[in-house]
XYZ file of C-alpha atoms in Angstrom:
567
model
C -68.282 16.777 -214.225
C -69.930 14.683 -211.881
C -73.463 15.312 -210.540
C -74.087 16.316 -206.822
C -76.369 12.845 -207.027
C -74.007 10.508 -207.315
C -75.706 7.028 -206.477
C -74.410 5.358 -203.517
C -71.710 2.728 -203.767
C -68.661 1.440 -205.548
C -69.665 3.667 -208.923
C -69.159 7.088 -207.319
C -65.796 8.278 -206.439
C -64.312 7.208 -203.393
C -64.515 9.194 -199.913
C -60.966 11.286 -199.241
C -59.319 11.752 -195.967
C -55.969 13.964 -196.394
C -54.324 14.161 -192.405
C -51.207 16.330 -192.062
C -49.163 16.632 -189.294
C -47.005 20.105 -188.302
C -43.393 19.457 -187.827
C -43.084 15.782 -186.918
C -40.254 14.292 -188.016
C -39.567 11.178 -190.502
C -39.141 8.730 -187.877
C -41.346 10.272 -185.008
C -44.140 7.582 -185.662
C -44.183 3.613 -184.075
C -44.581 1.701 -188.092
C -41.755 4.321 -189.241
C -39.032 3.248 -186.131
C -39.991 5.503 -183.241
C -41.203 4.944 -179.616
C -43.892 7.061 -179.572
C -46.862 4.891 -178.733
C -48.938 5.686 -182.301
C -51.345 2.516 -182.310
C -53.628 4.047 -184.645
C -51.154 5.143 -187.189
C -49.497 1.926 -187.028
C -52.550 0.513 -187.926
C -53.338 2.834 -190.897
C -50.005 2.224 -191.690
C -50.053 -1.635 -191.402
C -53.482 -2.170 -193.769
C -51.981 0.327 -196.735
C -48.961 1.333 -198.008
C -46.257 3.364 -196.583
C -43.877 5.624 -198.787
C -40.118 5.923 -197.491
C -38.957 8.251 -199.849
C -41.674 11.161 -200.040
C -41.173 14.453 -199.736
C -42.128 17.544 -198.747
C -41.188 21.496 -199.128
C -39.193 21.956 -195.756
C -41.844 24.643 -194.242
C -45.396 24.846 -193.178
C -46.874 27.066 -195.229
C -45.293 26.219 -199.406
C -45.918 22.579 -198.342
C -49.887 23.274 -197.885
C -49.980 25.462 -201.047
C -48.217 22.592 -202.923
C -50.472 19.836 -201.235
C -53.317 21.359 -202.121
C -53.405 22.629 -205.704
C -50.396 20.006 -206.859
C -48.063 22.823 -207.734
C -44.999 24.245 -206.509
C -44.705 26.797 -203.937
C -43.653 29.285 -205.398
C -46.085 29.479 -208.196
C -48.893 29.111 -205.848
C -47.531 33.245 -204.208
C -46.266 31.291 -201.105
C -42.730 30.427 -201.596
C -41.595 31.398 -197.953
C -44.618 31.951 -195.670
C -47.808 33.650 -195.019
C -47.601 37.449 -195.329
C -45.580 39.596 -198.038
C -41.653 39.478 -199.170
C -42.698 42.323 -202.236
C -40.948 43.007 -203.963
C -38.473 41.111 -204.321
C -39.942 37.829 -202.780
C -43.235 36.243 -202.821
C -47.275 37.849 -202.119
C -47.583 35.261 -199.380
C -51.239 34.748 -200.370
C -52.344 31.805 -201.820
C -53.127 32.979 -205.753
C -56.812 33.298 -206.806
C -55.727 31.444 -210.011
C -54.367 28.102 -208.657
C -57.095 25.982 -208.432
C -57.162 23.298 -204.861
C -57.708 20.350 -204.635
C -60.987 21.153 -203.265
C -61.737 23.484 -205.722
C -61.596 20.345 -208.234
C -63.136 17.862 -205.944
C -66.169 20.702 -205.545
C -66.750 20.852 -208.994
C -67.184 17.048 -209.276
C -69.735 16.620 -206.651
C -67.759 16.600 -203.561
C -68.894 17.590 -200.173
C -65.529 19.315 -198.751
C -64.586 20.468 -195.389
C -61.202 21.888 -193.376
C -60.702 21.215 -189.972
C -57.961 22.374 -188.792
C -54.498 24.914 -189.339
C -54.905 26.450 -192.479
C -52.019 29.109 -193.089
C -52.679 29.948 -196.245
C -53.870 33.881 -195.876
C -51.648 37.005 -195.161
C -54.785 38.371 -193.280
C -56.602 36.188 -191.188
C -58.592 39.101 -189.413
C -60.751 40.023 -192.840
C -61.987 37.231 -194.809
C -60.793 37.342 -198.161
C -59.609 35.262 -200.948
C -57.091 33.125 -199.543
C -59.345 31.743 -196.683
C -60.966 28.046 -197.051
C -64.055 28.899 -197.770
C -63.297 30.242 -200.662
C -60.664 28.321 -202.090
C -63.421 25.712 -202.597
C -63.861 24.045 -198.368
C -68.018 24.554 -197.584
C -66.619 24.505 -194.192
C -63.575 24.933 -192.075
C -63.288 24.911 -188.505
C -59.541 25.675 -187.068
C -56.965 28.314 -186.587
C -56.039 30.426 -189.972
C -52.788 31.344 -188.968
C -50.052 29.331 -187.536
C -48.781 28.084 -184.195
C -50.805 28.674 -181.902
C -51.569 27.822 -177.990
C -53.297 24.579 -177.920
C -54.942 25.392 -174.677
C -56.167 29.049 -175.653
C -55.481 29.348 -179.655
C -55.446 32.398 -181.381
C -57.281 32.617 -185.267
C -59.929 30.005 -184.819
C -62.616 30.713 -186.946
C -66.328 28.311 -187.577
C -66.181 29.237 -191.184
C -65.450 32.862 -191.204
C -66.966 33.894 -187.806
C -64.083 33.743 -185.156
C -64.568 31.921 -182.480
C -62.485 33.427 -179.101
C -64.137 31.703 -175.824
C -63.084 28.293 -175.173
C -63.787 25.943 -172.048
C -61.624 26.020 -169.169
C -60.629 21.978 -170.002
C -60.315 23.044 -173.954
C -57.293 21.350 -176.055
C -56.947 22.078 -179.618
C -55.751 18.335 -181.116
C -58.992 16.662 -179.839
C -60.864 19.163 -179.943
C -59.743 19.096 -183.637
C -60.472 15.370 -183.741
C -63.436 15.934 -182.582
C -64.813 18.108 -184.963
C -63.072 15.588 -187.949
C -65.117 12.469 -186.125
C -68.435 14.925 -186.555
C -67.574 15.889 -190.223
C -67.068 11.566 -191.020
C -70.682 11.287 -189.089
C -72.168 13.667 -190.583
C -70.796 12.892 -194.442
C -72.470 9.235 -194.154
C -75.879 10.976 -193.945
C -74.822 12.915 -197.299
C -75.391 11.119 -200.642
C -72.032 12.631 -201.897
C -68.698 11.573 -201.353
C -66.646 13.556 -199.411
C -63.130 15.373 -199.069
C -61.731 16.066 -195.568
C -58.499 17.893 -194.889
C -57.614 17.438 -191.313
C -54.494 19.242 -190.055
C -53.453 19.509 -187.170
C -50.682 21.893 -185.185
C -49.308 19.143 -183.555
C -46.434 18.401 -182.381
C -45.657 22.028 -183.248
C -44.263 24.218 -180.694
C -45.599 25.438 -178.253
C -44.833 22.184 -176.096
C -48.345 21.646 -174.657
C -49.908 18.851 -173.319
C -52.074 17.718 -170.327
C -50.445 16.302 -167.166
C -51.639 12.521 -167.878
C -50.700 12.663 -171.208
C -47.075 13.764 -170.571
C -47.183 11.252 -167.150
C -47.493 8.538 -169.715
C -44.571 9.142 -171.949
C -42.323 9.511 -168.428
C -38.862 7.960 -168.598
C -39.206 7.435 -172.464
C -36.075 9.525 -172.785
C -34.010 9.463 -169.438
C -31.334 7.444 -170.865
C -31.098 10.630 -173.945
C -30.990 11.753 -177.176
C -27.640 9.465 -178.361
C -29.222 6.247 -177.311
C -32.460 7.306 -178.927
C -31.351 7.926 -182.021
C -29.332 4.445 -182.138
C -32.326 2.624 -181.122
C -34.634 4.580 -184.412
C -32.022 3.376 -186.690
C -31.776 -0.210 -184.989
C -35.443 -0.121 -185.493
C -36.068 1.212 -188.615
C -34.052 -1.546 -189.770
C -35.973 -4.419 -188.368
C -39.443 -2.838 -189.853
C -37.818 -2.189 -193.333
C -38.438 1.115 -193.312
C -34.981 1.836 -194.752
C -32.095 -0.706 -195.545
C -30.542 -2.128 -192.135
C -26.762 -0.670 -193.800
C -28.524 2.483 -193.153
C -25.940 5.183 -191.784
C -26.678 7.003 -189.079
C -25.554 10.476 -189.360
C -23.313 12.133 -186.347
C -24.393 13.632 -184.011
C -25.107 17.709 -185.097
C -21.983 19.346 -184.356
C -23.637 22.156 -182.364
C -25.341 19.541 -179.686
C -23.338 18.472 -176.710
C -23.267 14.381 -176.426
C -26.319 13.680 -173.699
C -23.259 12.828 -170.617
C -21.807 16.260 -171.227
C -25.511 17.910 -170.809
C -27.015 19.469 -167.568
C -30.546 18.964 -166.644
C -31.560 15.969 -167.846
C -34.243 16.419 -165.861
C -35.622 19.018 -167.996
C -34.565 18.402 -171.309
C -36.082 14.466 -171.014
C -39.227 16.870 -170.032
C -39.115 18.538 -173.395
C -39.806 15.390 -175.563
C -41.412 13.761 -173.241
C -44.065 16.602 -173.747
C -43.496 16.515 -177.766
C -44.153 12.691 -177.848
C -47.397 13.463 -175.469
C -48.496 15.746 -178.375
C -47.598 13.307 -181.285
C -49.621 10.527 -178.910
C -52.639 12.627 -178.769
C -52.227 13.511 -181.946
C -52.728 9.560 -183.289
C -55.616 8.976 -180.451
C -57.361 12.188 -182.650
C -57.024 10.468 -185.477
C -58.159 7.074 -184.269
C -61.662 8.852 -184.047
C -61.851 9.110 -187.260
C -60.458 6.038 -188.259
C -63.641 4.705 -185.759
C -66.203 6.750 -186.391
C -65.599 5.543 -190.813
C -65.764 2.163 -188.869
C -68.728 2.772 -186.987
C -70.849 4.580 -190.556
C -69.863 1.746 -192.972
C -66.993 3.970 -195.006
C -64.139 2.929 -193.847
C -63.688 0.429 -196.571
C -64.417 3.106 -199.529
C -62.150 6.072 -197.681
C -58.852 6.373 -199.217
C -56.992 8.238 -196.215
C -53.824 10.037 -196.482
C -51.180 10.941 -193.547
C -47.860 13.137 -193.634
C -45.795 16.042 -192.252
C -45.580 19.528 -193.837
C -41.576 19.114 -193.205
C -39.330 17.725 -190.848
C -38.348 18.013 -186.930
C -37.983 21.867 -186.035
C -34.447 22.871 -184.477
C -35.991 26.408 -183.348
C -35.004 27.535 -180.177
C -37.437 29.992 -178.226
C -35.648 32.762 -176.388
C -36.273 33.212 -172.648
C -38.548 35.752 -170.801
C -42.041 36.902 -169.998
C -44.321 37.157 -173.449
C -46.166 40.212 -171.994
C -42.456 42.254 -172.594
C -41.629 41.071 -176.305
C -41.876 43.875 -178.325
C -43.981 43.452 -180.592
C -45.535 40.387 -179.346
C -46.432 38.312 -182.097
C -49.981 37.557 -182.269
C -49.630 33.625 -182.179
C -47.986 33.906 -178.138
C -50.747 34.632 -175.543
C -49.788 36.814 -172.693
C -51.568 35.604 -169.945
C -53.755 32.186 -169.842
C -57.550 31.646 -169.732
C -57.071 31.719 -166.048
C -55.033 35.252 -166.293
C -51.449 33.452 -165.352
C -48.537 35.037 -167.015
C -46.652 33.448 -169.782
C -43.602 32.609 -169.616
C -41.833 31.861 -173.259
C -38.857 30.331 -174.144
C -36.376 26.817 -173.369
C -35.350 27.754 -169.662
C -34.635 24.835 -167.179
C -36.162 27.001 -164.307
C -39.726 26.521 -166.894
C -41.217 22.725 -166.716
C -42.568 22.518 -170.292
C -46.241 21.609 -170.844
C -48.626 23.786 -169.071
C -50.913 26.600 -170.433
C -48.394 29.181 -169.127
C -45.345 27.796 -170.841
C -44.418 28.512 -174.009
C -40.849 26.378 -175.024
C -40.002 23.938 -178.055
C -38.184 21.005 -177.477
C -35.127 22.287 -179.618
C -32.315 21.123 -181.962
C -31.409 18.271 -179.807
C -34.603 16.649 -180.412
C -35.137 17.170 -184.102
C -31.941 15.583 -184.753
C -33.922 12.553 -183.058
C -36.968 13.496 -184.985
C -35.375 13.101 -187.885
C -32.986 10.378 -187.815
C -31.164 8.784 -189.283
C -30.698 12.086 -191.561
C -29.435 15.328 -191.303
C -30.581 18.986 -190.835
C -34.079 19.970 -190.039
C -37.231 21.803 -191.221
C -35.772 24.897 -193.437
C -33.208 22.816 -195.072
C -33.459 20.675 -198.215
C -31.366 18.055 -196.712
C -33.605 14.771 -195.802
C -33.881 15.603 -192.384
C -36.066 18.822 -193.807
C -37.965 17.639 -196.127
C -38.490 13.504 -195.540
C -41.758 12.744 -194.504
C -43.248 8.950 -193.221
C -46.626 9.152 -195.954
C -48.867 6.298 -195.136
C -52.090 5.888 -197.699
C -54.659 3.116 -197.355
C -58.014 2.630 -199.495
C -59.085 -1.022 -199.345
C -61.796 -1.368 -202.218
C -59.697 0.790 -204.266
C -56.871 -1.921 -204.286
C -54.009 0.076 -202.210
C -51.429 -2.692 -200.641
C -50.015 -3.266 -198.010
C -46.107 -2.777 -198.021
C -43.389 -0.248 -198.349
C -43.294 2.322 -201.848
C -39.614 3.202 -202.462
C -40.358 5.292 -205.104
C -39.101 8.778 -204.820
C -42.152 11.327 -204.604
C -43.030 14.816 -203.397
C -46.316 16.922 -202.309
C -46.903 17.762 -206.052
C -47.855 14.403 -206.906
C -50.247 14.232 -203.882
C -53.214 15.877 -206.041
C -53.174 14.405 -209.591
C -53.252 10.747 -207.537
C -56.847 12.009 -205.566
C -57.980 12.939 -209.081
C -57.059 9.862 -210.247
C -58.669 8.187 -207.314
C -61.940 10.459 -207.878
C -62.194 9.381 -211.529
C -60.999 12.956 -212.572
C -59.285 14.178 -215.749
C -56.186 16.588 -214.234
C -57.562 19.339 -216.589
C -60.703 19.109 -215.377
C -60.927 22.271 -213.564
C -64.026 24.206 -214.143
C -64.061 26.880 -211.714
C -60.251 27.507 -212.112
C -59.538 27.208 -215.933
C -56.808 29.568 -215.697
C -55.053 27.374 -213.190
C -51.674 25.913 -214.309
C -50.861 22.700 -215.217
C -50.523 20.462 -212.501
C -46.597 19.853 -211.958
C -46.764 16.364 -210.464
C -47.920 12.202 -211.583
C -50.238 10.427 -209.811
C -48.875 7.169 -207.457
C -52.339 5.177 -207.474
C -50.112 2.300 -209.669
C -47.448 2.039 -206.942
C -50.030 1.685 -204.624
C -51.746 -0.457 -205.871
C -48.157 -2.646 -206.579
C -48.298 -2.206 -210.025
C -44.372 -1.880 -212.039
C -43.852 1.363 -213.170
C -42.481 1.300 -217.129
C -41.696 5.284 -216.705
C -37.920 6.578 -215.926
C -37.861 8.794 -212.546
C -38.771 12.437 -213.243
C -37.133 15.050 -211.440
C -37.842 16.289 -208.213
C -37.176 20.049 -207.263
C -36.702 21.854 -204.027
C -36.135 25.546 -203.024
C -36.495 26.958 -199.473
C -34.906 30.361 -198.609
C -31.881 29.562 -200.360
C -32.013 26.232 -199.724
C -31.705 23.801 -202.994
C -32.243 20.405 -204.037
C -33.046 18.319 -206.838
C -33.618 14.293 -206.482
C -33.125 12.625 -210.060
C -33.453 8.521 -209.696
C -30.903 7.547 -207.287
C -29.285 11.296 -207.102
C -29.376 14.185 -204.833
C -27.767 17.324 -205.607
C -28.179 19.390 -202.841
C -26.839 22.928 -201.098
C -27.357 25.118 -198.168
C -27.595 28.537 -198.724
C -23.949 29.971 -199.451
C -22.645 27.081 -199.794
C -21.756 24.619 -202.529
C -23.525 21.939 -204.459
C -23.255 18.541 -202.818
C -24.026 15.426 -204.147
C -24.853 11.665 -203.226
C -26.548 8.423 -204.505
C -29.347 7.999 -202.260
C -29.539 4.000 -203.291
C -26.798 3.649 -201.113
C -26.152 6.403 -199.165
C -29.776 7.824 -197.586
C -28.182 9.937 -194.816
C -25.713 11.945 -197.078
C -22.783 11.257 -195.607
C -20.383 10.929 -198.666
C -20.220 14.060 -200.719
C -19.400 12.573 -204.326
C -19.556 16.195 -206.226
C -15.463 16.257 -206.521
C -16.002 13.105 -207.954
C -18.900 13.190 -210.396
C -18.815 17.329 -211.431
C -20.674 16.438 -214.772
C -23.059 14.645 -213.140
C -23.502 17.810 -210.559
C -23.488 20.278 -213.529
C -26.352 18.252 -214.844
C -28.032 18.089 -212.140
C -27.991 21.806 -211.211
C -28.612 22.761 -214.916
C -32.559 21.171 -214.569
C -32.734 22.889 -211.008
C -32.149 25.989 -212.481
C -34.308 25.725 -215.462
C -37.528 24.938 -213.118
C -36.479 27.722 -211.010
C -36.755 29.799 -213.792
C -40.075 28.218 -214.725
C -41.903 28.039 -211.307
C -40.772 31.456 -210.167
C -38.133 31.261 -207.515
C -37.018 34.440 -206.501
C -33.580 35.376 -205.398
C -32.883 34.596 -202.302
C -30.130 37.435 -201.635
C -32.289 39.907 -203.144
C -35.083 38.936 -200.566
C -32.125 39.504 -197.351
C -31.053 42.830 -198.889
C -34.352 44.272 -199.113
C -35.492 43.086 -195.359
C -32.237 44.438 -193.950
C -32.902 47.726 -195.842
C -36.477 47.845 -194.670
C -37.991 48.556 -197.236
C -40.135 44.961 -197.805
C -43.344 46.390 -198.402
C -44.020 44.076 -195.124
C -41.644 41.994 -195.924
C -41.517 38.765 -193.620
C -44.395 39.749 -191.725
C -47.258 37.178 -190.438
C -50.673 36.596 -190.305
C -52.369 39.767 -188.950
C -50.864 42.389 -190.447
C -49.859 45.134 -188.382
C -49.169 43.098 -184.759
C -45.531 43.165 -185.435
C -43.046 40.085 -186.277
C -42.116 39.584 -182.391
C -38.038 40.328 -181.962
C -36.468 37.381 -179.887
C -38.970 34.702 -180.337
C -36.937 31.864 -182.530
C -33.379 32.556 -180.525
C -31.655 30.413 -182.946
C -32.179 28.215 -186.194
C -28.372 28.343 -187.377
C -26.143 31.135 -186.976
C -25.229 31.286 -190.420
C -28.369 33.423 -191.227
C -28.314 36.413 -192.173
C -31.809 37.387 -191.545
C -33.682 35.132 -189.185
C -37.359 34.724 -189.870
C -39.554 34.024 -186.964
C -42.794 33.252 -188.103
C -44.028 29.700 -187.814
């Protein structure tokens, strides 16, 4: 273990910046092919290395458990969400036993802080456990639960005191940078290195913004969402970020082409406001990019940025929040300056404002997330593809694209690696399992690989996939296996399971045997005991006891049996 003394300089372990965004999608970003003005991401991405083919878990929650203790979801107690599916599903609790990442950091000498969404706790009323602070943070500063109001948030705690009276010009993304940019000023003063985990809610729904911000993304999207996906591919092409023979996927059968669509009005509105959010997210993060300028780190940070999964299709039903019943306790009822909400995608409702409440719907993802299909939920590459940029200049990352097919379990045996840690090293967690992924420091640093690709493994609410080299097996929930060879076919477009079943029964037979490992749970077993009712809380949120909030997500895809709406 290394000593809280390390000496200053290239000998200790490097500083650690780990930046995740909440359902952005895999093309959202300028250096990954969108037109959202990112400068500073562009830049991050420009002077390291930027993975094309990294992956996450398809939801908000499993994809922090499994970023931060290198495990799957569903080992960590989280394989759905926050707050209990027992018994037939998951604890929703992150598990005492899995160590984090800042657990392990911690115990080598690390200063570590949170700022920002953490998600990881059933309760976020009562400390306990699951909350940062102990699951080895010193600090955290940021909402515990999950989607929130970014003008009056809900869950905000300063360690474990809550914090509920904000200024009248409050917004939660800079305010969130903010507090990042003081944590980075405040490390340089500290002989240690440091861990930072700064996540942010944005772009997730609710679409809020400030009027200037939103002014300046005007007429980004009058000419609609058809064009705008043509001109991602067109451009992901020229950067490289995938092959220019790159298919683009059709149009989702269940949105009208952009000529056949009233209000343009509004629904340009809608991502006008969600690029607004994405923008302000990347000027939050250029703090902190500045402010490791401005103290001399920059040089020995190794900073890390993705999405927890891919663009969100949710739809938010109409109506006044004050008569949902229950209301869930992430939707404010009246602003700070006692206006009533008004929830939901309604044309009558201009998107943006503290008393608005709307997502920019399916529409939108499928720009989100082109070229591929589906969304966050689904195991499809529109769900789980994330852009993952990673930069560290004195620790040799390059500059260029990484092909090489990765996922969020390989995030923490690569900052151990970067730290100078064994993976076993885990002193204050012994009884932790085995980390589950391999560290990606060598591809990085543009160093061959000699190993053949391992497996990767997916399971959301039914949902399956498993990547293996070049193939993708891959089903929705009730349906059938699909498969495709992602070498030359990234979009899935051409279904080759009639054609290859060996190589499908293959496939499937490893999926199932790390099911059975990691612990995924039934997925029919989980709907028949919530439409029973008799889940032992099952699919409830943070906060037990205010109720999951009937109507809120009006529609994901019809095909579900039981619709969960937390976030």
């Amino acid at each position: 273990m290394t000593s809280t003394t390390q000496p200053e300089g290239p000998a200790r372990g490097p500083n650690i910046i780990l930046i995740l965004a909440d359902d952005m999608g895999f093309s959202d970003i300028g250096c990954f092919g969108g037109e959202i003005r990112t400068p500073h991401l562009d830049r991050l991405g420009a002077e390291g290395t930027r993975m094309t083919s990294f992956y996450n878990t398809a939801r908000c929650s499993p994809s922090r458990a499994s970023l931060l203790t290198g495990l799957h979801p569903h080992q960590t107690g989280i394989g759905i969400l926050t707050g209990s599916t027992l018994p037939a599903g998951y604890p929703g609790d992150l598990d005492p036993r899995c160590a984090t990442i800042a657990d392990m950091l911690g115990d080598a000498g690390y200063r570590t802080s949170c700022v920002g969404k953490w998600h990881l706790a059933g309760n976020v009323r009562e400390p306990g456990p699951a909350w940062p602070t102990r699951r080895g943070f010193e600090r955290h500063h940021g909402p515990l639960g999950g989607a929130t109001s970014y003008f009056d948030p809900v869950t905000m705690v300063e360690d474990e005191e809550p914090i509920e009276t904000f200024d009248p010009d409050f917004s939660l993304t800079e305010h969130l940078g903010e507090r990042a940019e003081a944590e980075v000023r405040d490390a340089a003063k500290d002989p240690r290195p440091f861990f930072l985990y700064l996540a942010f809610t944005a772009p997730h729904w609710p679409l809020h913004a400030r009027p200037e911000q939103v002014a300046a993304c005007r007429g980004m999207y009058d000419d609609g969402w058809d064009v705008a996906r043509a001109r991602r591919l067109e451009r992901m092409g020229e950067l490289g970020v995938l092959e220019s023979a790159t298919e683009l996927t059709e149009r989702d059968e269940d949105v009208p082409a952009w000529e056949e669509t009233a209000h343009h009005a509004w629904q340009a509105r809608r991502m006008e406001v969600y690029a607004a959010q994405v923008g302000a997210m990347d000027a939050a993060i250029g703090r902190v990019l500045d402010a490791l300028e401005a103290t001399q780190q920059s040089e020995d940070t190794m900073v890390l940025f993705l999405s927890d999964n891919g663009g969100c299709a949710e739809e938010i039903a109409p109506g006044w929040a004050d008569e949902m019943d229950p209301v869930p306790y992430n939707v404010p009822v009246r602003t700070a300056a006692g206006e009533r909400v008004r929830k939901g995608n309604d044309p009558s409702v201009v998107p943006g404002p503290p008393a608005t409440f709307a997502s920019y719907g399916r529409a939108w993802a499928n720009v989100s997330n082109t070229p591929f299909r589906e969304y966050k939920h689904w195991v499809h590459e529109g769900g789980i593809a994330t852009p993952l940029l990673a930069r560290w200049p004195r620790g040799g990352v390059a500059a260029g694209w990484d092909r090489t097919p990765a996922q969020l379990t390989d995030i923490v045996p690569t900052l151990l690696e970067a730290a100078g840690i064994g993976a076993a090293d885990r002193t204050s967690h012994p009884e932790s399992p085995p980390l589950e992924g391999s560290s990606l420091l060598a591809g990085w640093k543009g160093e061959k690989s000699t190993e053949e690709p391992h497996p990767l493994f997916f399971e959301h609410e039914g949902n399956a996939a498993v990547r293996w080299g070049r193939w993708k097996a891959v089903r929705a929930f009730g349906s059938d296996w699909e498969l495709y060879d992602l070498r030359v076919d990234r979009t899935e477009r051409h279904d080759l399971s009639a054609e290859f079943p060996e190589r499908v029964e293959s496939l499937v037979g490893a999926w199932r045997g790390w099911a059975d490992r990691c612990g995924v749970r039934d997925r029919t077993s989980i709907l028949d005991q919530q439409q029973r009712g008799r889940g032992h809380g099952a699919g409830r949120g943070p906060g037990a006891g205010r109720g999951r909030g009937r109507g809120l997500i009006q529609d994901v895809r019809s095909a579900w049996t039981v619709r969960e709406t937390q976030v």
